[in-house]
Tab-separated table of N, CA and C in Angstrom:
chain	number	residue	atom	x	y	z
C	10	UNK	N	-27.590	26.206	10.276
C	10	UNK	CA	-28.899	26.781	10.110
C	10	UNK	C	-29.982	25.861	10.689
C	11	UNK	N	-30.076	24.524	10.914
C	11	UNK	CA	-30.779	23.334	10.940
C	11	UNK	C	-30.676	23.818	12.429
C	12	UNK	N	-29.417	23.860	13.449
C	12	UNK	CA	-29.699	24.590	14.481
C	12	UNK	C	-30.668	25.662	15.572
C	13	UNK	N	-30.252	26.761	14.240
C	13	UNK	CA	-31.177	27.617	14.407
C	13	UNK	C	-32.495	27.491	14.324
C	14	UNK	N	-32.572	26.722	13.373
C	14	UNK	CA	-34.812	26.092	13.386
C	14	UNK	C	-35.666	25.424	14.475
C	15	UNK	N	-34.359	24.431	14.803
C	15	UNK	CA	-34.990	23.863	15.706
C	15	UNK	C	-35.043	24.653	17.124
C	16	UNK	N	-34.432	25.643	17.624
C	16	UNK	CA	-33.905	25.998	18.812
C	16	UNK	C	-34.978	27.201	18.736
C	17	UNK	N	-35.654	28.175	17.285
C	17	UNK	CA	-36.813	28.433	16.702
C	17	UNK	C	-37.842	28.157	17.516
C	18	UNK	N	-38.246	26.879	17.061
C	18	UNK	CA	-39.382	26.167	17.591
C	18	UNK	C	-39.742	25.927	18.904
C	19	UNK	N	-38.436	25.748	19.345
C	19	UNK	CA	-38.927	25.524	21.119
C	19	UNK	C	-39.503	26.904	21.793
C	20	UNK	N	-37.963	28.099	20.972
C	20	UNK	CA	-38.562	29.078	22.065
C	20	UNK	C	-39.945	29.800	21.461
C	21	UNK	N	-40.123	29.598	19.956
C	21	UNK	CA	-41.516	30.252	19.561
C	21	UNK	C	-42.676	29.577	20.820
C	22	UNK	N	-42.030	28.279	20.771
C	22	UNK	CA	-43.267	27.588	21.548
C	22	UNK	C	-43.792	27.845	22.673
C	23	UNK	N	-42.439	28.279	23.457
C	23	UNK	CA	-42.543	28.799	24.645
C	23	UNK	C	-43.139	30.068	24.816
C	24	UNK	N	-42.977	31.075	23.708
C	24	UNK	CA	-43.192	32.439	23.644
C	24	UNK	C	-45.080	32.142	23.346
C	25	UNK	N	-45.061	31.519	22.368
C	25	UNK	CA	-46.422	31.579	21.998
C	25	UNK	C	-47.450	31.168	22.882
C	26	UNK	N	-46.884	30.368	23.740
C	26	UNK	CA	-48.240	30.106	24.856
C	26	UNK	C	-47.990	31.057	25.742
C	27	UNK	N	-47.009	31.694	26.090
C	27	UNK	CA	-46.834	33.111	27.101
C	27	UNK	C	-47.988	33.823	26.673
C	28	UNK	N	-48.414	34.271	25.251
C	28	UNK	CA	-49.023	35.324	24.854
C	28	UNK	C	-49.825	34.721	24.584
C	29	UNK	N	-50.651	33.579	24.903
C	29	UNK	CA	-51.466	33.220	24.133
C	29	UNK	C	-52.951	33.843	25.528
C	30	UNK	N	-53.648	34.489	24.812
C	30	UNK	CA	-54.451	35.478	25.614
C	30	UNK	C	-55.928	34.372	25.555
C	31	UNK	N	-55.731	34.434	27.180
C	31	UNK	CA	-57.316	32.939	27.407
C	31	UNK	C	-58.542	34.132	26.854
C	32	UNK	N	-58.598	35.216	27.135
C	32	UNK	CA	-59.902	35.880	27.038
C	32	UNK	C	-60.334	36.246	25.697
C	33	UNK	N	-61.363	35.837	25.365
C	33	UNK	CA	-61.804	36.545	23.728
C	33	UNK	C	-61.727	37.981	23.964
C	34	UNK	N	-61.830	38.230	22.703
C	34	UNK	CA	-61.465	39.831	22.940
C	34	UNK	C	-60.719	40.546	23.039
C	35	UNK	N	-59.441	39.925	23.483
C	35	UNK	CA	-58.317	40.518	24.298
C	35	UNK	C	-57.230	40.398	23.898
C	36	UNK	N	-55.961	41.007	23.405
C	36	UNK	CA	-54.927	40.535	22.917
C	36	UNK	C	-53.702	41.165	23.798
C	37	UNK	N	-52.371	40.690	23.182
C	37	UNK	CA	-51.236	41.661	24.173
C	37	UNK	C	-50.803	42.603	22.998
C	38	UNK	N	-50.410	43.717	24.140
C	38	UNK	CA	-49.315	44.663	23.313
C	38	UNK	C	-48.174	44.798	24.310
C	39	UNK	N	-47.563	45.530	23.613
C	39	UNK	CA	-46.312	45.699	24.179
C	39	UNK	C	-45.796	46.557	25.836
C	40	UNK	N	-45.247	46.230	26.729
C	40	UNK	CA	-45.428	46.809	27.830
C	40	UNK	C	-44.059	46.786	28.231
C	41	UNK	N	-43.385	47.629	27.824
C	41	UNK	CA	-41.798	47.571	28.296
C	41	UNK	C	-40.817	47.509	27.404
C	42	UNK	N	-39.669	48.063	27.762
C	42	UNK	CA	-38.182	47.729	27.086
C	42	UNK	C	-38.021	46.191	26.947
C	43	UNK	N	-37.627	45.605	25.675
C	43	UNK	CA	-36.636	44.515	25.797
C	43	UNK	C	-35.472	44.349	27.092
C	44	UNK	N	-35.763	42.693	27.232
C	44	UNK	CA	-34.618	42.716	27.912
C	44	UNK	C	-34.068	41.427	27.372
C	45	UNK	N	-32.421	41.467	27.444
C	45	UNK	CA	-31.355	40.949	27.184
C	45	UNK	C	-31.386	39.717	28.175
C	46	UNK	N	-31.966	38.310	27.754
C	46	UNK	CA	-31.407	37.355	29.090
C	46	UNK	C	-30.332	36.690	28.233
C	47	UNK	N	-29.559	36.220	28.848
C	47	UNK	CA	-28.263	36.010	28.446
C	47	UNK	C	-27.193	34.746	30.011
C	48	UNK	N	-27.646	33.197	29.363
C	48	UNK	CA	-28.044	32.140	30.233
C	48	UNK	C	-26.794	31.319	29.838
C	49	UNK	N	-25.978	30.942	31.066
C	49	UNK	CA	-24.932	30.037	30.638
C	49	UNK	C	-25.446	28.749	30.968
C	50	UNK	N	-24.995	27.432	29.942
C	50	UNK	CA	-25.750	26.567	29.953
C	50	UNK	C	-24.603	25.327	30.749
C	51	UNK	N	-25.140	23.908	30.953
C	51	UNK	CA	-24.352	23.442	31.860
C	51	UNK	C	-22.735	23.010	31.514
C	52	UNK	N	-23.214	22.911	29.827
C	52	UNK	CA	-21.731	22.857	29.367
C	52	UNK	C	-20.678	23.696	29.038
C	53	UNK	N	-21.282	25.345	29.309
C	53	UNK	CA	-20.729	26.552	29.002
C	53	UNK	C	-20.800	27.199	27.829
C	54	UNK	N	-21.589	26.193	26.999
C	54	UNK	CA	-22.547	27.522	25.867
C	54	UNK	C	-23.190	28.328	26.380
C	55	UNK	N	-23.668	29.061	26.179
C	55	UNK	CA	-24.500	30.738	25.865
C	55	UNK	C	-25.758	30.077	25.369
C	56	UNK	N	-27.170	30.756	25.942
C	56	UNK	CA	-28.153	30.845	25.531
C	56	UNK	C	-28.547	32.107	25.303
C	57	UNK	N	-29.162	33.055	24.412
C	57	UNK	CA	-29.302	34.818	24.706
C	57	UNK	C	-30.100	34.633	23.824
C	58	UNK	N	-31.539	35.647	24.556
C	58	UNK	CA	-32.621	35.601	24.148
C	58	UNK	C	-33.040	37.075	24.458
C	59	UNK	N	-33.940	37.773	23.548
C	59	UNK	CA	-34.403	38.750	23.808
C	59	UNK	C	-35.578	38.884	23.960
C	60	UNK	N	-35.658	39.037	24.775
C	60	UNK	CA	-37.058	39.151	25.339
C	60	UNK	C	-38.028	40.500	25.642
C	61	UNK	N	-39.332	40.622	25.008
C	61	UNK	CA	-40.058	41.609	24.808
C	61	UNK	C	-41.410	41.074	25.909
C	62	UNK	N	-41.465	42.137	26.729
C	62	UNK	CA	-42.503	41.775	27.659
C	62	UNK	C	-44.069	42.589	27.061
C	63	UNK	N	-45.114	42.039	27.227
C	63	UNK	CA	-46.853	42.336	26.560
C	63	UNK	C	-47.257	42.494	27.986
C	64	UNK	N	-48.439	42.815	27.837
C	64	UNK	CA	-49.422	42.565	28.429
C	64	UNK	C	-50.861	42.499	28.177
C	65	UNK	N	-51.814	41.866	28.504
C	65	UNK	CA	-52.969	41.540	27.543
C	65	UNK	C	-54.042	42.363	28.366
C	66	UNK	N	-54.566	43.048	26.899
C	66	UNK	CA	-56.040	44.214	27.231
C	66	UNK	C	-56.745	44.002	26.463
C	67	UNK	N	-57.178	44.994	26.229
C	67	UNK	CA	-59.092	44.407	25.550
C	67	UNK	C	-58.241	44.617	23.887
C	68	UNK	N	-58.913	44.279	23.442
C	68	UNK	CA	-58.449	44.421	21.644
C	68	UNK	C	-58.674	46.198	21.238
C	69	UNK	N	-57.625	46.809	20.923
C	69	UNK	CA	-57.375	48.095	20.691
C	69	UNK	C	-57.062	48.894	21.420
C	70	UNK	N	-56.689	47.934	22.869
C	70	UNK	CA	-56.381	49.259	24.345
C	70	UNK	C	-54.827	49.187	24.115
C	71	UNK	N	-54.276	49.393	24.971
C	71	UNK	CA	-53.044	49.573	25.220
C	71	UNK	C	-52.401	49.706	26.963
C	72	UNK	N	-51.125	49.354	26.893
C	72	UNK	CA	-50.778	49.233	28.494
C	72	UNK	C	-50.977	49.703	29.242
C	73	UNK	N	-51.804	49.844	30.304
C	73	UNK	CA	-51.966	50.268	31.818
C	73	UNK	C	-50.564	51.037	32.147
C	74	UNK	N	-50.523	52.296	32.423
C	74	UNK	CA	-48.986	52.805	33.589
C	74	UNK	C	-49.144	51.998	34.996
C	75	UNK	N	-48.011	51.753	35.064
C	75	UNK	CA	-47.504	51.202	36.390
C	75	UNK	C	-47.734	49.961	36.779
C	76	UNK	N	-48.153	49.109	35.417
C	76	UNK	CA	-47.485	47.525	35.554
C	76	UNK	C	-45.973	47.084	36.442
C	77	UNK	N	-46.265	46.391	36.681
C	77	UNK	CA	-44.369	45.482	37.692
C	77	UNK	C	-43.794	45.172	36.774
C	78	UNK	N	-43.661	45.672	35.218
C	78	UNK	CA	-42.465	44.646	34.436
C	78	UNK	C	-41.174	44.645	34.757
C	79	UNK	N	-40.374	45.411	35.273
C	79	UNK	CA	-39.500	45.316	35.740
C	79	UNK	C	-39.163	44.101	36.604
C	80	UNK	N	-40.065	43.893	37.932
C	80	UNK	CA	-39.913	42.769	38.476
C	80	UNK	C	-39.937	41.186	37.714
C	81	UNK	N	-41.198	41.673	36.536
C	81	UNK	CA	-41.612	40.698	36.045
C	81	UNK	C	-40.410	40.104	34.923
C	82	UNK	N	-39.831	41.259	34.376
C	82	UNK	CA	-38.596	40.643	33.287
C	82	UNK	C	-37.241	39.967	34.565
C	83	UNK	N	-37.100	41.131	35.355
C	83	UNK	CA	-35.956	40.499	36.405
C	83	UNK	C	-36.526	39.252	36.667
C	84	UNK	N	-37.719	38.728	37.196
C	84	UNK	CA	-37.838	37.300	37.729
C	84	UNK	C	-37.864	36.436	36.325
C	85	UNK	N	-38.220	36.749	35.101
C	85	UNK	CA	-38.024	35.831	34.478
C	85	UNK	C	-36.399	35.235	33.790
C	86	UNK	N	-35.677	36.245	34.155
C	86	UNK	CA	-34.047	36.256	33.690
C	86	UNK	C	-33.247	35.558	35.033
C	87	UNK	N	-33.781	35.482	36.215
C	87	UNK	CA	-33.391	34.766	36.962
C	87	UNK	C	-33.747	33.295	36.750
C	88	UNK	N	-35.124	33.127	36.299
C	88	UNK	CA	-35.535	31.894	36.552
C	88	UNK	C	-35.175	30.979	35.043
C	89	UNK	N	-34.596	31.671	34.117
C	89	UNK	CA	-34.222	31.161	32.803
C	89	UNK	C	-32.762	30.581	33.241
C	90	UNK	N	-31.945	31.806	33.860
C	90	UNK	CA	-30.844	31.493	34.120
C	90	UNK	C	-30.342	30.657	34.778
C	91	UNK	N	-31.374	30.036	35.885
C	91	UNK	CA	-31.256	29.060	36.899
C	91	UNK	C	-31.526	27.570	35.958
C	92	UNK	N	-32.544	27.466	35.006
C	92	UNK	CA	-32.941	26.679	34.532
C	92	UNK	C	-32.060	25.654	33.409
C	93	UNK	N	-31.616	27.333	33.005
C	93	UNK	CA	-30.140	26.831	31.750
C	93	UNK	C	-29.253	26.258	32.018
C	94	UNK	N	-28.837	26.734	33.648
C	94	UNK	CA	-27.537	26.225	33.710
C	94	UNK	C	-27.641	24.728	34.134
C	95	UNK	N	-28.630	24.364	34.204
C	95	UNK	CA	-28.568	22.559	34.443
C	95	UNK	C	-29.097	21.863	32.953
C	96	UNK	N	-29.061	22.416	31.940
C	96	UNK	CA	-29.235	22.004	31.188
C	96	UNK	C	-27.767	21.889	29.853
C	97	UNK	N	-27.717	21.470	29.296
C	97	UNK	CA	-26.579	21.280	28.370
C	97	UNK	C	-27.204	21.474	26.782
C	98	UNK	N	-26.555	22.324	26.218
C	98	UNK	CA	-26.533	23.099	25.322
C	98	UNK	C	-27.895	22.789	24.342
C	99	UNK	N	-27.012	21.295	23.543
C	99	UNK	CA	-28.077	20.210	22.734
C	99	UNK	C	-29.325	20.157	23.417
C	100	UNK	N	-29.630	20.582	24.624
C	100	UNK	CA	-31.296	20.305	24.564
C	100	UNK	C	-31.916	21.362	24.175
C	101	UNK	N	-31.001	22.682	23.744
C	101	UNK	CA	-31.568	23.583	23.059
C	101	UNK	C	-31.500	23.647	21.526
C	102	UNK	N	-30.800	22.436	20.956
C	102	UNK	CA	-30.893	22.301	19.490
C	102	UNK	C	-32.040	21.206	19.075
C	103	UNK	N	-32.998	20.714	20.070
C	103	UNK	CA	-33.846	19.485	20.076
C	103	UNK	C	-35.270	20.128	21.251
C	104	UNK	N	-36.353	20.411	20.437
C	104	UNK	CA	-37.284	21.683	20.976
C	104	UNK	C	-38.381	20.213	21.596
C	105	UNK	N	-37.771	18.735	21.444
C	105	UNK	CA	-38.719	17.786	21.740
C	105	UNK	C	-38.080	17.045	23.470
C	106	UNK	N	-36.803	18.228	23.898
C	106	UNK	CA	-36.419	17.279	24.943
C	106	UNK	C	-36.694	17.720	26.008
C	107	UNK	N	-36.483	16.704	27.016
C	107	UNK	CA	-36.881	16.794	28.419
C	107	UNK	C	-36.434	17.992	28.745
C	108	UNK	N	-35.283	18.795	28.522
C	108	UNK	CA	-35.169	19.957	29.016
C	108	UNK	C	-35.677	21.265	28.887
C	109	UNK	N	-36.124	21.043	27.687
C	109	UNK	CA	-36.849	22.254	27.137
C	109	UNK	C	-38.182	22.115	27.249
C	110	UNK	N	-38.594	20.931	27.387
C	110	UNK	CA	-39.998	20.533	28.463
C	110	UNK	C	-39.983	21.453	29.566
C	111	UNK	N	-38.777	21.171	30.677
C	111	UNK	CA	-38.915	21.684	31.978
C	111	UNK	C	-38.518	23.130	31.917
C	112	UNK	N	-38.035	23.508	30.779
C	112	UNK	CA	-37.933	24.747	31.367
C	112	UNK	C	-39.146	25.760	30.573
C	113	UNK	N	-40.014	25.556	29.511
C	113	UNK	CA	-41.176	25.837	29.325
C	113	UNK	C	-42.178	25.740	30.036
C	114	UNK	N	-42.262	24.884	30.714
C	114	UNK	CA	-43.236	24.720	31.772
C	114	UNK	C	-43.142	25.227	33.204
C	115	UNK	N	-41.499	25.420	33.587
C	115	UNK	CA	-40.974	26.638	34.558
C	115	UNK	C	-41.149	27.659	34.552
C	116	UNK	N	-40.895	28.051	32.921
C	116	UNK	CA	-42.035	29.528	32.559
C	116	UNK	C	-43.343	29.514	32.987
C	117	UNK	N	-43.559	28.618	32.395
C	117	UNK	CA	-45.493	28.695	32.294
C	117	UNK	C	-45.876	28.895	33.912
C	118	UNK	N	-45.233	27.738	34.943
C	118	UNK	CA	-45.924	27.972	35.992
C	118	UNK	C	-45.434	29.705	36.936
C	119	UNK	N	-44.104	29.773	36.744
C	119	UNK	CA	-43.468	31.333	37.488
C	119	UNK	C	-44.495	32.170	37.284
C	120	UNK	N	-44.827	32.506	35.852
C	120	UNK	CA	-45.803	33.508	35.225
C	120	UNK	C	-46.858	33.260	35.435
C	121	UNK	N	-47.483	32.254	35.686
C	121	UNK	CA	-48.664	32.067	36.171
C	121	UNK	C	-48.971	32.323	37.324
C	122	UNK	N	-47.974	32.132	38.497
C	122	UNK	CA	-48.012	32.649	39.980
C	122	UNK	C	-47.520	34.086	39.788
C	123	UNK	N	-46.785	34.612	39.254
C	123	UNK	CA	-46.506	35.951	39.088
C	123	UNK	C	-47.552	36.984	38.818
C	124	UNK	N	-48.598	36.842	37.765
C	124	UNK	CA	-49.745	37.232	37.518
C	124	UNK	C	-50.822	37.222	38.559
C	125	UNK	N	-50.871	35.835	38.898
C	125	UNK	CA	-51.962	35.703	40.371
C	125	UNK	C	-51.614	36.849	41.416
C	126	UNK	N	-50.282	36.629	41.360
C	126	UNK	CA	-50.196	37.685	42.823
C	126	UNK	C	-50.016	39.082	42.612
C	127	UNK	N	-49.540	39.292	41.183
C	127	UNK	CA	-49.983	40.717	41.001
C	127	UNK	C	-51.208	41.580	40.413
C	128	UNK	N	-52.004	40.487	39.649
C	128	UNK	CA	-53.209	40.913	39.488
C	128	UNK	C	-53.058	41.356	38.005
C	129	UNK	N	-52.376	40.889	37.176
C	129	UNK	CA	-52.079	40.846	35.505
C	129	UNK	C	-52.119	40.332	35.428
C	130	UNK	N	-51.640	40.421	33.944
C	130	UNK	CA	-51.982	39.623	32.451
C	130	UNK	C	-50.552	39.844	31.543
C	131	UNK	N	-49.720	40.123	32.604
C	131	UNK	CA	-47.988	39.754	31.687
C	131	UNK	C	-47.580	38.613	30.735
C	132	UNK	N	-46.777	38.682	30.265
C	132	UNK	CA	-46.267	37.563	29.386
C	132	UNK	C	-44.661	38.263	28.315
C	133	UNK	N	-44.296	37.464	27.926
C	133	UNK	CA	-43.175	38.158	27.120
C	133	UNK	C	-43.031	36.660	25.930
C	134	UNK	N	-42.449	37.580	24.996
C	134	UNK	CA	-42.031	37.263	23.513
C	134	UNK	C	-40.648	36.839	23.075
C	135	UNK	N	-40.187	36.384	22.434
C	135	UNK	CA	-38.854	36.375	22.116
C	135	UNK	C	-38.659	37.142	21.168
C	136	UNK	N	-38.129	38.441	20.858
C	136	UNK	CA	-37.708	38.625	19.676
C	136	UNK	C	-36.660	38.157	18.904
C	137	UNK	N	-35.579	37.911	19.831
C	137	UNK	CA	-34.468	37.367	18.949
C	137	UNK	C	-33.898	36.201	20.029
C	138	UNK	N	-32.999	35.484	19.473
C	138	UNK	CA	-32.093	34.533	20.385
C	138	UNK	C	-30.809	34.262	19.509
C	139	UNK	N	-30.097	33.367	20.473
C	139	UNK	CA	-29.128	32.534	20.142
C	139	UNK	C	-28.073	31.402	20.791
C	140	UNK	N	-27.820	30.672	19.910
C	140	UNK	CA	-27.219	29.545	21.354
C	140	UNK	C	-25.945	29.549	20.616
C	141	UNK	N	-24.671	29.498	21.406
C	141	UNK	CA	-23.271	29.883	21.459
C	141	UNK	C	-22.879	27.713	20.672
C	142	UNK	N	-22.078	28.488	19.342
C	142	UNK	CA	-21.597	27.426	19.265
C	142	UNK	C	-20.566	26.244	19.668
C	143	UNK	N	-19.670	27.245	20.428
C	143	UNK	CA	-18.812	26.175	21.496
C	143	UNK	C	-18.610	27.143	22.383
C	144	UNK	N	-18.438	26.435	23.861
C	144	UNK	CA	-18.341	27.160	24.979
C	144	UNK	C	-17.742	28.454	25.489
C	145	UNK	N	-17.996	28.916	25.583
C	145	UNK	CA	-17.872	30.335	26.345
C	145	UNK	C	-17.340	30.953	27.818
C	146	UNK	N	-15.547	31.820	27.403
C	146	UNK	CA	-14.902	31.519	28.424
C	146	UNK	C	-15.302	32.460	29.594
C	147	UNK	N	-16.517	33.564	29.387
C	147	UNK	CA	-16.992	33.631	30.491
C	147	UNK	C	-18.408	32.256	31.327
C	148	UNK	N	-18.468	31.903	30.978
C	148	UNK	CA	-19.171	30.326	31.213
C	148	UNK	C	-18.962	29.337	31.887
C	149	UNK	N	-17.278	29.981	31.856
C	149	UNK	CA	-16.534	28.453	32.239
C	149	UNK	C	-16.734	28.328	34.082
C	150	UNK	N	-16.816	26.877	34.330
C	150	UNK	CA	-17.122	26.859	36.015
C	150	UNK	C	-15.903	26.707	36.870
């Protein structure tokens, strides 16, 4: 369980500055299906996270039709997946390590160029996760 808290914290952390909306006024709602990322890590644990994509409007609006989330969840399940797999499991049970540094901040910057060039205000949530307690024989290299 001590696991689970800490591994909690990183990705709340990560999630919470995704959504954290710079504009007064303005909050996210929901803009899309969940999606399933599901990240083999360098030692062949499992990372799987569910991820709920927002987007931020004025306080009481609701999503614009014909946002890119699609692109926007596909690029972020690529760029998790790329990120995980150089990382080894334990830096997802420790929300203070270098790895979960770099790959929060891999978020932060993707989505930040992702937005610039499309002209939103995307972001996504975690609703659920989990990290695989011993390796995983689709995982294996």
């Amino acid at each position: 369980m001590e696991n689970r808290l800490w591994v909690t914290a990183l990705l709340l952390g990560i999630a919470a500055h995704a959504l954290a909306a710079d504009d007064v006024g303005r909050t996210y709602v929901r803009a899309g299906s969940d999606t399933l990322i599901r990240a083999c890590t360098q030692n062949g644990h499992t990372l799987s996270i569910l991820a709920r994509p927002g987007v931020a409007v004025p306080a009481g609006g609701s999503a614009p039709a014909g946002l890119p989330v699609e692109p926007f969840m596909h690029g972020l399940t690529v760029l998790v997946r790329q990120q995980v797999a150089q990382l080894p499991h334990g830096d997802f049970l420790r929300p203070d390590s270098d790895g979960t540094r770099r790959l929060s901040d891999a978020v932060e910057a993707w989505m930040a160029r992702f937005n610039r060039e499309h002209e939103v205000q995307l972001a996504w949530a975690i609703a659920d996760f989990g990290v695989s307690d011993r390796p995983q024989a689709d995982c294996a290299r």
